[in-house]
PDB file of C-alpha atoms in Angstrom:
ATOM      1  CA  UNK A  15     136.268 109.455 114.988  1.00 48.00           C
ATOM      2  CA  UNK A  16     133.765 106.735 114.357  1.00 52.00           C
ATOM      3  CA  UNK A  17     135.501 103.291 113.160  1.00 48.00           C
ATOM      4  CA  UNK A  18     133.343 101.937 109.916  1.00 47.00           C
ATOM      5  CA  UNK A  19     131.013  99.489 110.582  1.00 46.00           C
ATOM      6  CA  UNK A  20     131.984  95.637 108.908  1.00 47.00           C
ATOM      7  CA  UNK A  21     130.379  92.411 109.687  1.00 40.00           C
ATOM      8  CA  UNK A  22     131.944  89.753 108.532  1.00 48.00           C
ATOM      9  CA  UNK A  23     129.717  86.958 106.767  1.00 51.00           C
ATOM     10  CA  UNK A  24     131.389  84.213 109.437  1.00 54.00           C
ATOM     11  CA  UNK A  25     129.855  87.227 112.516  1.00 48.00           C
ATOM     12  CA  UNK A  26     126.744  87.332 110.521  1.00 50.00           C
ATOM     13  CA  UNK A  27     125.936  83.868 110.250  1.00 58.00           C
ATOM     14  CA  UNK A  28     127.131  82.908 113.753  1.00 60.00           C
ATOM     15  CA  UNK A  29     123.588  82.244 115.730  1.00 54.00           C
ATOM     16  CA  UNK A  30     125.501  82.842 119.300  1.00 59.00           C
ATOM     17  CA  UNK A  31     126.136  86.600 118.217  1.00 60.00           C
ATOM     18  CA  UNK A  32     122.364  87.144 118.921  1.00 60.00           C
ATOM     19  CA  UNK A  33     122.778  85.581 122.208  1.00 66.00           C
ATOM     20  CA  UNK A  34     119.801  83.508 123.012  1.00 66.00           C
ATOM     21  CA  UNK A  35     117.581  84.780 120.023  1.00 64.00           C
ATOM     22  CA  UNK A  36     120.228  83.175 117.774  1.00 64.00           C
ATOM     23  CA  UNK A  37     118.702  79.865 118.839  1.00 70.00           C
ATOM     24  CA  UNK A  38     115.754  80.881 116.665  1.00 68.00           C
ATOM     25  CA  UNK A  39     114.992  78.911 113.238  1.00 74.00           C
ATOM     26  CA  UNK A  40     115.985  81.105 110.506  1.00 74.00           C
ATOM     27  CA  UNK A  41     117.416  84.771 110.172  1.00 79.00           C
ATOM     28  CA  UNK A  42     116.687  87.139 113.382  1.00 82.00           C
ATOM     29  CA  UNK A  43     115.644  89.986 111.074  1.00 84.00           C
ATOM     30  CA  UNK A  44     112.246  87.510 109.914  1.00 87.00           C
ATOM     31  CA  UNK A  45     112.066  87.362 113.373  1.00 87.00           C
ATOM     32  CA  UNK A  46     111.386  90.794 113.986  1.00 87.00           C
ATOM     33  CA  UNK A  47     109.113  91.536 110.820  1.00 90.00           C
ATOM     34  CA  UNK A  48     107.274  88.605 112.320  1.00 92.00           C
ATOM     35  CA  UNK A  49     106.302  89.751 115.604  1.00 93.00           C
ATOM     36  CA  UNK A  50     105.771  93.642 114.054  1.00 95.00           C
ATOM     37  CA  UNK A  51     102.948  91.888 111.788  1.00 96.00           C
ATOM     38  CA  UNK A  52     101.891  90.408 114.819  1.00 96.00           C
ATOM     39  CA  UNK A  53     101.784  93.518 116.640  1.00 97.00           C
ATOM     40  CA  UNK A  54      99.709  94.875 114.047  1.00 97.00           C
ATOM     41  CA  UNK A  55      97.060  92.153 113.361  1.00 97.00           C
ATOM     42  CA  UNK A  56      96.905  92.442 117.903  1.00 97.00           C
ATOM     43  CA  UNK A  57      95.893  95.973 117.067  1.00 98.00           C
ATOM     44  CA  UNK A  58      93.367  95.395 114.355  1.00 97.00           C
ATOM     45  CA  UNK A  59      91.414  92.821 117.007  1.00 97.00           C
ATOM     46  CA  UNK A  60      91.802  94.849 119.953  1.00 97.00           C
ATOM     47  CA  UNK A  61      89.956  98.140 117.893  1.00 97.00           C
ATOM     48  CA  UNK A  62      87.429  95.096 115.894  1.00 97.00           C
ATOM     49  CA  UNK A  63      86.868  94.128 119.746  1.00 96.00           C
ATOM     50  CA  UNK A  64      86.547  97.214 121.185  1.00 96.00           C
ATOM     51  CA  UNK A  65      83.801  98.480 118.215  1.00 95.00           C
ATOM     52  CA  UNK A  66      82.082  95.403 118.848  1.00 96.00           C
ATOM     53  CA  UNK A  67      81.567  96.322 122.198  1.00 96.00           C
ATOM     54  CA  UNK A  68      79.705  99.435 121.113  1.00 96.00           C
ATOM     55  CA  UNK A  69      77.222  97.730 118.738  1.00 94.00           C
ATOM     56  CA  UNK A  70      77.230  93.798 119.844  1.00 95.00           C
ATOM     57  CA  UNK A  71      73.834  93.727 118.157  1.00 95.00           C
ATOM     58  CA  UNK A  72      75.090  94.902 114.892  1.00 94.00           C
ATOM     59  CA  UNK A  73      78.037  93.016 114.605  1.00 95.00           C
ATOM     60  CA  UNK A  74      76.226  89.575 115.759  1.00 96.00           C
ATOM     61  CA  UNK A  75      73.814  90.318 112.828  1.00 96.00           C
ATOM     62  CA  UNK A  76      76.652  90.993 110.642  1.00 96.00           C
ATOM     63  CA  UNK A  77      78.762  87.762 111.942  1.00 96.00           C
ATOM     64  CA  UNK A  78      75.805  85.321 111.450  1.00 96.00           C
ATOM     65  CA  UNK A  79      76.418  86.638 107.560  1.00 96.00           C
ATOM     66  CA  UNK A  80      79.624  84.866 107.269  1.00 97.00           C
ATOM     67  CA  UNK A  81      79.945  81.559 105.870  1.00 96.00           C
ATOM     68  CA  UNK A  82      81.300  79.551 108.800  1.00 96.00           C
ATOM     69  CA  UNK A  83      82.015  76.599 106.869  1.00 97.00           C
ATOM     70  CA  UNK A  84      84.620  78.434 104.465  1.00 97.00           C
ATOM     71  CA  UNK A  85      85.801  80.129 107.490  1.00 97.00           C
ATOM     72  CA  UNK A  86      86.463  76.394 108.913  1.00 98.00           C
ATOM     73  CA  UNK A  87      87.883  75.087 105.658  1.00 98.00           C
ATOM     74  CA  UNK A  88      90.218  77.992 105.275  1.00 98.00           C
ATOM     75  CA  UNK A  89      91.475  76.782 108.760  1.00 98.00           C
ATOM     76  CA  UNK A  90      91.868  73.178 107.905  1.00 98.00           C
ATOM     77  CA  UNK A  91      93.229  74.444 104.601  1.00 98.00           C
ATOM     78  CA  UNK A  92      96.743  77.055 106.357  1.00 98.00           C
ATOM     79  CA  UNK A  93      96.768  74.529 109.826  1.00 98.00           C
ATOM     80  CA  UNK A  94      97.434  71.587 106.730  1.00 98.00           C
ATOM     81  CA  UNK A  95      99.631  74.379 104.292  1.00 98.00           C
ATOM     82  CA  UNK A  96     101.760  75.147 107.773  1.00 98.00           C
ATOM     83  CA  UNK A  97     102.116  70.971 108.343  1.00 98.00           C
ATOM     84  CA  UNK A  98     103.524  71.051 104.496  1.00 98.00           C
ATOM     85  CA  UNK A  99     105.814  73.430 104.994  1.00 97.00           C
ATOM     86  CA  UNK A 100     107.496  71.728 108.274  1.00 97.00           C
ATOM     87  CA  UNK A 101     107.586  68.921 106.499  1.00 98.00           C
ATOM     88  CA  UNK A 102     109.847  70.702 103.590  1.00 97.00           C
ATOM     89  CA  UNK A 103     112.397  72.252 106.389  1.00 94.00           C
ATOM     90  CA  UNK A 104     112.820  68.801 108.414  1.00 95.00           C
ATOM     91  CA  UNK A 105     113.079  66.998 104.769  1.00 95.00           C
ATOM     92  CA  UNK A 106     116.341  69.909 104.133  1.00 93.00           C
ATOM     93  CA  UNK A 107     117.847  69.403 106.996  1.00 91.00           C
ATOM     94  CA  UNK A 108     118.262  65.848 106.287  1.00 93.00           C
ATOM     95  CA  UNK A 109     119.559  67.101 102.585  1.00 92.00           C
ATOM     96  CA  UNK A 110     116.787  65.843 100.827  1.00 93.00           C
ATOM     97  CA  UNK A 111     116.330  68.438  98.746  1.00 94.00           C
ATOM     98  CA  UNK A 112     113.497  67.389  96.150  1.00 95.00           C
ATOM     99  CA  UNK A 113     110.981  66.402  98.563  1.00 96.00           C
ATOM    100  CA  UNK A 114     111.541  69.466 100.373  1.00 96.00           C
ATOM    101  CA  UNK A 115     110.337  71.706  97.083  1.00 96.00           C
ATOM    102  CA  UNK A 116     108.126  69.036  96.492  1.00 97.00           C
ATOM    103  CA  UNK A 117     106.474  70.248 100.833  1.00 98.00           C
ATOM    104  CA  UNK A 118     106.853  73.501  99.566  1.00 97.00           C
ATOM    105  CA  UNK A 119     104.888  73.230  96.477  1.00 97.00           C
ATOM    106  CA  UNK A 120     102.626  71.860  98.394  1.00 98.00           C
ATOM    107  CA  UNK A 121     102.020  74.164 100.946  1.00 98.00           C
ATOM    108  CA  UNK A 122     101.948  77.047  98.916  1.00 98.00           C
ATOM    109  CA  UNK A 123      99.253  75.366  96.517  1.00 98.00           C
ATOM    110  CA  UNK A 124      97.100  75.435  99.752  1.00 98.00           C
ATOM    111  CA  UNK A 125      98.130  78.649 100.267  1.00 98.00           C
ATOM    112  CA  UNK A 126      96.361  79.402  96.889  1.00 98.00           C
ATOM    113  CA  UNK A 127      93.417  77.321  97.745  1.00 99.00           C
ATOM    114  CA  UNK A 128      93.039  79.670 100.805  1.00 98.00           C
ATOM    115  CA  UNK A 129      93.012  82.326  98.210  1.00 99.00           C
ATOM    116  CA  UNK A 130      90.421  80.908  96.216  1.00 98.00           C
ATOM    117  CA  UNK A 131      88.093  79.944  99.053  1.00 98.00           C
ATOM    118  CA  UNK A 132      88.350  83.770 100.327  1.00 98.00           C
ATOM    119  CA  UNK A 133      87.382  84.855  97.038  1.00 98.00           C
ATOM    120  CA  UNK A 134      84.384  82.807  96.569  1.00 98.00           C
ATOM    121  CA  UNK A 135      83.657  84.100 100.240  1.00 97.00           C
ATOM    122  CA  UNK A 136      84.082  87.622  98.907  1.00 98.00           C
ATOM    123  CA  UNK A 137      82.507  87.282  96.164  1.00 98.00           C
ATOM    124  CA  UNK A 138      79.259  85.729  98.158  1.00 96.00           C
ATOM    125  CA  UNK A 139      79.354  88.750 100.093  1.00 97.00           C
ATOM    126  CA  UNK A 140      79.746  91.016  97.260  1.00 97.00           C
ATOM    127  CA  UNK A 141      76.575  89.437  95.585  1.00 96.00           C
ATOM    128  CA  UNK A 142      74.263  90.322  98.536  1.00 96.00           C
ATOM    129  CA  UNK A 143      75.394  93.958  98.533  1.00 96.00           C
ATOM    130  CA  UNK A 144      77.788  93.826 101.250  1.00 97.00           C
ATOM    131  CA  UNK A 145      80.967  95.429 101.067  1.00 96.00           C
ATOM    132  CA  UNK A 146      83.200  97.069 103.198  1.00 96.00           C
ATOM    133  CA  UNK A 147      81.042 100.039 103.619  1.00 96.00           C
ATOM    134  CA  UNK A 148      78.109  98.234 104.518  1.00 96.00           C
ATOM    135  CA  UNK A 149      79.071  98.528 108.297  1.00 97.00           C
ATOM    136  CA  UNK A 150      81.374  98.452 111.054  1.00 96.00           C
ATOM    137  CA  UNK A 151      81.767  94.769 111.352  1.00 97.00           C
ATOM    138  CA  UNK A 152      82.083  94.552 107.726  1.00 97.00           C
ATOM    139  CA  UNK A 153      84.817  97.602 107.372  1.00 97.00           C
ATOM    140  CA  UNK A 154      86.753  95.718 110.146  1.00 97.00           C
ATOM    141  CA  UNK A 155      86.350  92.252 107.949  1.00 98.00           C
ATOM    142  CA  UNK A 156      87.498  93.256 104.977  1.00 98.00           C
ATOM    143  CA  UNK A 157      90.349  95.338 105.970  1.00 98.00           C
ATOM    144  CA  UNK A 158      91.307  92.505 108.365  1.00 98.00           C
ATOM    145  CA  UNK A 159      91.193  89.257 106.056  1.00 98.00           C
ATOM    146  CA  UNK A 160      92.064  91.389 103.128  1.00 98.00           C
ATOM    147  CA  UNK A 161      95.388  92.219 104.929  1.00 98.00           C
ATOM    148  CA  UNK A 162      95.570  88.631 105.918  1.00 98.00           C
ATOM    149  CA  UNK A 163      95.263  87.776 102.260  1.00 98.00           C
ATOM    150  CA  UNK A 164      97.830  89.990 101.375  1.00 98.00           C
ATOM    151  CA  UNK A 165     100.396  88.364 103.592  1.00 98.00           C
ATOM    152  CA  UNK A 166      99.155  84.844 102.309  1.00 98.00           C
ATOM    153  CA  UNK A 167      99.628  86.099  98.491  1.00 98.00           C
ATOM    154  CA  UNK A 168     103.538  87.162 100.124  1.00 97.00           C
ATOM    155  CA  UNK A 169     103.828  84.127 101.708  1.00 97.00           C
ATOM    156  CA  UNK A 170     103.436  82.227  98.508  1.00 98.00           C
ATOM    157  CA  UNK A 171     105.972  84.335  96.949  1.00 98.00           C
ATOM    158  CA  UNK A 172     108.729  83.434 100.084  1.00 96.00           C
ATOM    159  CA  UNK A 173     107.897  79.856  99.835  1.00 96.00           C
ATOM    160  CA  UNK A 174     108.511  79.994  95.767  1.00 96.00           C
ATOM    161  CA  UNK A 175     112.102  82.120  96.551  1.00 95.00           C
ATOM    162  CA  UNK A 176     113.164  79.630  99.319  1.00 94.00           C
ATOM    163  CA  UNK A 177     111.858  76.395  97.133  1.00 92.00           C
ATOM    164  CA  UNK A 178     114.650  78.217  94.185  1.00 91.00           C
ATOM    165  CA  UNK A 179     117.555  79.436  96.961  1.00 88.00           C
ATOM    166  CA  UNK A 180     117.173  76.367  99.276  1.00 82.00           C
ATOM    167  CA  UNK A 181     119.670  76.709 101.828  1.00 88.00           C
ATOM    168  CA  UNK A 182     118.339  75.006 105.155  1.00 88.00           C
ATOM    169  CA  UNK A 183     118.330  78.820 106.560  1.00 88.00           C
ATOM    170  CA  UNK A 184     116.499  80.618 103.922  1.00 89.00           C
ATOM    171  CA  UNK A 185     114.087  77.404 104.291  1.00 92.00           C
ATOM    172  CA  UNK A 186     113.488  78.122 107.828  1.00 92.00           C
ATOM    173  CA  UNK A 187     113.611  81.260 107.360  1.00 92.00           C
ATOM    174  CA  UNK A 188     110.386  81.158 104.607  1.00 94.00           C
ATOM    175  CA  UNK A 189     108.669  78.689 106.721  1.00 96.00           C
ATOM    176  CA  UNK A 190     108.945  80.779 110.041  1.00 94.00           C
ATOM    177  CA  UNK A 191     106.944  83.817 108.121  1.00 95.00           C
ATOM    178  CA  UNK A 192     104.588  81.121 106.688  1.00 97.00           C
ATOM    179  CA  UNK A 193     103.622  80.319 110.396  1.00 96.00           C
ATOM    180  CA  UNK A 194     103.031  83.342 111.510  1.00 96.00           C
ATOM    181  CA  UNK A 195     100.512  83.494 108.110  1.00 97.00           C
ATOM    182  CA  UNK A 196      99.377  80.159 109.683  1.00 96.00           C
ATOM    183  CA  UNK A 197      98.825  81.649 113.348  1.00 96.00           C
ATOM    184  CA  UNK A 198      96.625  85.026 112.864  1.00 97.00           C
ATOM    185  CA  UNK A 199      94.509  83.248 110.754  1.00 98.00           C
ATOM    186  CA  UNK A 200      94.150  81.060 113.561  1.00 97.00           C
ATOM    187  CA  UNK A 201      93.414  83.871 115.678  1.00 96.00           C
ATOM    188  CA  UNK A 202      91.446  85.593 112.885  1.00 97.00           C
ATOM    189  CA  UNK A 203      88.865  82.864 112.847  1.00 98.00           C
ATOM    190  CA  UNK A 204      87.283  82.279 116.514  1.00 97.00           C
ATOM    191  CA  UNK A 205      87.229  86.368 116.904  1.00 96.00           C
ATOM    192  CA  UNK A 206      85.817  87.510 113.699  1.00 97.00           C
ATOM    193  CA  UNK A 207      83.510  84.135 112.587  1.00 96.00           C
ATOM    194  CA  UNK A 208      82.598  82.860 116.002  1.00 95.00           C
ATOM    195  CA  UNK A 209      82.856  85.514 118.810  1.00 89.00           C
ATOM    196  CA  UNK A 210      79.171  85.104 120.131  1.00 75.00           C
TER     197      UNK A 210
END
């Protein structure tokens, strides 16, 4: 006969039942959402590279399209967001609670700017005819930044829940997924804008 399953909250909460992964900022189960997202934005630029290779000609065409300066901005604009929102879980720790929501607000309001910036960068495309028919480069684009865009948009959303329930743990927690937002675009850019 199978005992039931209980966790107690004290089990649940205690970082050294994870062993050495309970040394991580935040709730392990972020953790592992994290690097699955990860896992799959790998896969999207491991099949955008591996098209590439089959039409380099095409997709340089297509690449010298994209507006390199909003692709740089956007950049400045998450690596700045992700500063923000360190700032918010180092101001928690030390209990100071307003400025914390006050690094969150922050962040997320570049989170939005990102938004906006990829709009206007859609919407440029969108007014020359290109969409995410137009070709391969362009399928992989779209379907790549859009997804990126999506988990921004989410993002925004955590950082709004963990500005509300504020405990230092759902703040690093929030901040650990923003980061990984942070870190594919980081990735995202070089490949996709500048790849040569």
């Amino acid at each position: 006969m199978t005992r039931p399953l209980h966790i107690s909250e004290q089990e649940r909460e205690d970082p050294n039942a994870w062993g050495v992964l309970g040394e991580l900022p935040g709730d392990l189960m972020m953790w592992v959402l994290i690097v699955s997202e990860l896992l799959v934005f790998c896969a999207a630029l491991i099949a955008f590279l591996g098209v590439r290779i089959t039409d380099p000609a095409g997709f340089a065409h297509d690449q010298a399209l994209l507006d390199r300066t909003m692709g740089a901005a956007n950049t400045i604009v998450l690596i700045s967001s992700g500063f923000f929102a360190a700032l918010a879980v180092a101001a928690r720790q030390r209990d100071l609670r307003r400025t914390a929501r006050a690094w969150l607000v922050a962040a997320a309001g570049l989170g939005f700017v990102f938004l906006v910036v990829k709009g206007v960068e859609y919407w440029g495309k969108a007014t020359l005819g290109i969409g995410i028919e137009t070709s391969p480069f362009f399928t992989f684009y779209y379907l790549i930044t859009g997804f990126h865009a999506a988990h921004v948009i989410a993002g925004i959303v955590i950082l709004a829940l963990v500005a509300r329930f504020d405990s230092v743990r759902n703040m690093e927690t929030g901040v650990a997924f923003w980061h990984m937002v942070d870190l594919v675009w980081v990735l995202l850019f070089p490949i996709i804008y500048l790849l040569g």
